[in-house]
Amino acid sequence: TQLLEQSPQFLSIQEGENLTVYCNSSSVFSSLQWYRQEPGEGPVLLVTVVTGGEVKKLKRLTFQFGDARKDSSLHITAAQPGDTGLYLCAGARAGNMLTFGGGTRLMVKP
Amino acid sequence: NAGVTQTPKFRILKIGQSMTLQCTQDMNHNYMYWYRQDPGMGLKLIYYSVGAGITDKGEVPNGYNVSRSTTEDFPLRLELAAPSQTSVYFCASTYLTGGNTEAFFGQGTRLTVV
């Protein structure tokens, strides 16, 4: 059983569609990060959210941290083929190491 | 900046063989980590280190060993390779612990045990 559950596990959509990826837990985190991983590469940090209810935007990507700091979502508007990859959420509890979710594999078809 | 460098990128081992996965970082980070990533899955923490001379077990340490003699290097040792250790291994480093700091990853080592 993973501490962080991501859904959906796989998502295949057409270019221009919107999508939301979820990261849920029963534990409270001091902060939560989202990474994107492309084939053959290591994960790269997209954003860190630290305050309950916080919303951050990165171009077409919108990240939200739940009010109770137990969950987060990533929304992509007008997805493009370049958004294809594995999206990982990672949570940190005070003093502990990062715990990663199982990932959401996104494929955006042209 | 080189960041985090892992070698080798690919390796095939026979059951029972041993090998060392190398990891080095040039960012003077105190914290270093080894993760494994099974196909289509997230990352599981094998071992981590909070500084030279200090290591500790993560979520899945069995079958592995680490050492941290310098700040820069954090090698991962497999003593008796088993098929269950077929995976992609990632080394990472952070300036601080926890989530308020970016984790920098190497490009990974793809290991197959046959």
XYZ file of C-alpha atoms in Angstrom, chain A residues 2 10 30-31 33 35 37 40-45 48 50 86 88 92 95-98 100-103 105, chain B residues 31 33 35 37 39-45 48 50 90 94 97-103 105-108 110:
54
model
C 1.468 3.324 -1.067
C -2.732 5.929 -17.201
C 4.348 19.617 5.268
C 4.703 20.127 1.538
C 5.960 18.359 -4.948
C 7.754 16.020 -10.857
C 9.743 12.257 -15.911
C 15.203 7.525 -20.177
C 15.539 10.488 -17.838
C 15.261 11.167 -14.140
C 12.316 13.126 -12.690
C 12.464 16.918 -12.873
C 10.741 19.173 -10.360
C 6.368 22.696 -4.662
C 3.503 24.220 1.030
C 5.140 10.318 -16.198
C 4.912 11.950 -9.976
C 7.339 15.299 2.740
C 11.992 15.694 9.073
C 11.318 12.742 6.792
C 12.400 11.864 3.326
C 10.308 12.434 0.222
C 6.687 9.298 -4.070
C 3.338 8.280 -5.462
C 2.965 5.565 -8.100
C 2.791 8.072 -10.945
C 1.502 8.105 -17.224
C 21.609 14.565 1.334
C 19.280 8.987 -2.030
C 15.547 4.878 -5.507
C 11.640 2.341 -10.231
C 8.162 -0.612 -14.928
C 5.262 1.842 -14.955
C 5.621 2.527 -11.251
C 6.761 5.308 -8.944
C 9.974 5.511 -6.952
C 10.805 3.441 -3.890
C 13.543 4.578 -1.508
C 19.679 7.481 1.936
C 22.380 12.782 5.384
C 17.970 6.509 -9.690
C 19.003 17.521 -2.140
C 15.826 17.191 3.692
C 12.081 17.122 3.328
C 9.935 18.724 0.667
C 11.006 22.353 0.671
C 13.972 21.575 -1.497
C 14.329 20.335 -5.050
C 15.529 16.777 -5.586
C 18.126 13.101 -10.142
C 20.664 11.299 -12.258
C 19.648 9.758 -15.575
C 19.262 6.310 -14.089
C 18.790 0.217 -16.131
